[in-house]
XYZ file of C-alpha atoms in Angstrom:
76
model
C 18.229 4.507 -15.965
C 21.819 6.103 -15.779
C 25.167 4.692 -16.660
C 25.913 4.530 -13.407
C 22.726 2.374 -11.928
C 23.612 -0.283 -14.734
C 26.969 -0.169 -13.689
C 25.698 -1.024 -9.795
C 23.182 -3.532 -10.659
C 26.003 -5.554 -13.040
C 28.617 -5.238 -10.034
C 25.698 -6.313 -7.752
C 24.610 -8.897 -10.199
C 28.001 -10.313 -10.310
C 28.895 -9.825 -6.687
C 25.366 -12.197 -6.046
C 26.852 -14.560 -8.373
C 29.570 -14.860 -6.771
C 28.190 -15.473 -3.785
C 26.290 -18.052 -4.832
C 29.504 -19.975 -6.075
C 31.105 -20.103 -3.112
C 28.429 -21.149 -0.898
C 27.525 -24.116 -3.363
C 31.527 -25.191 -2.924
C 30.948 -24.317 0.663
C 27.619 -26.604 0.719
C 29.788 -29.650 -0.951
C 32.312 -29.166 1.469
C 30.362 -29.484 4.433
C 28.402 -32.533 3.012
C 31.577 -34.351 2.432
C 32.611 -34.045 5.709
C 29.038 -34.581 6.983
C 29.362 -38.042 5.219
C 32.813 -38.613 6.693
C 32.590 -37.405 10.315
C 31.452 -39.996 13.275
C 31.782 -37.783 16.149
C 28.519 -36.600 17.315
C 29.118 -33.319 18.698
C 31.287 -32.722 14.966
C 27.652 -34.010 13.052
C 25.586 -31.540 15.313
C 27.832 -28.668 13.917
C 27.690 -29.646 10.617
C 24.070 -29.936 10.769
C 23.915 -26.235 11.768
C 26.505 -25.236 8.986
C 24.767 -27.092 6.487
C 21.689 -25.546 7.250
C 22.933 -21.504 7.580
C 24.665 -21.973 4.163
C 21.320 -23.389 2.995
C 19.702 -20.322 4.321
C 22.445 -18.101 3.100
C 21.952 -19.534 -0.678
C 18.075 -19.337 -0.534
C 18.666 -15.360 0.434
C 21.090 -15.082 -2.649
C 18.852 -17.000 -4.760
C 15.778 -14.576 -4.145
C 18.389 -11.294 -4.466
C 18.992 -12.825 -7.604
C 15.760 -13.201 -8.859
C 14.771 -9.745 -7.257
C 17.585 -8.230 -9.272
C 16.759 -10.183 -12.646
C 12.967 -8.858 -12.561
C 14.286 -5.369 -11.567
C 16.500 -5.655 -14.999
C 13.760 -6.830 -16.785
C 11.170 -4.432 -15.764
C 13.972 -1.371 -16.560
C 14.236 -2.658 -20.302
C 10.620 -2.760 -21.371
C-alpha cells in the first residue's frame, strides 16, 4: 500500500469519525426535543428525523467497520 492510500484511508477514517460525532449530538438533540414537544404534527417530524439520523449512523457505523477490516487485512 502507498503513502498516499494510508493517507486517504486515515482522512477517511477520521472524516467517518467525525461523522459519527455529530450525528450522536444530532440524535440527543432530537430526543430532547422529542421528550419536550406536545404538538403532534412537531412529534411526527421528529419521529422521521430521529429515524434518518438513525439510518445515517447505522451507514457510518458499517463504513467504519468496512474501513477497520480493510486496515486490518492491509497489515497482515
Amino acid at each position: 500500500m502507498t503513502r498516499s492510500q494510508i493517507k486517504l484511508r486515515k482522512q477517511n477514517l477520521l472524516a467517518i469519525e467525525s461523522d459519527i460525532k455529530e450525528i450522536s449530538l444530532a440524535m440527543k438533540t432530537a430526543e430532547s426535543c422529542f421528550n419536550e414537544t406536545t404538538d403532534d404534527d412537531l412529534l411526527s417530524a421528529l419521529i422521521y428525523d430521529r429515524a434518518a439520523l438513525e439510518s445515517r449512523y447505522n451507514y457510518l457505523i458499517r463504513q467504519l467497520k468496512a474501513l477497520e477490516a480493510l486496515e486490518e487485512r492491509s497489515i497482515r
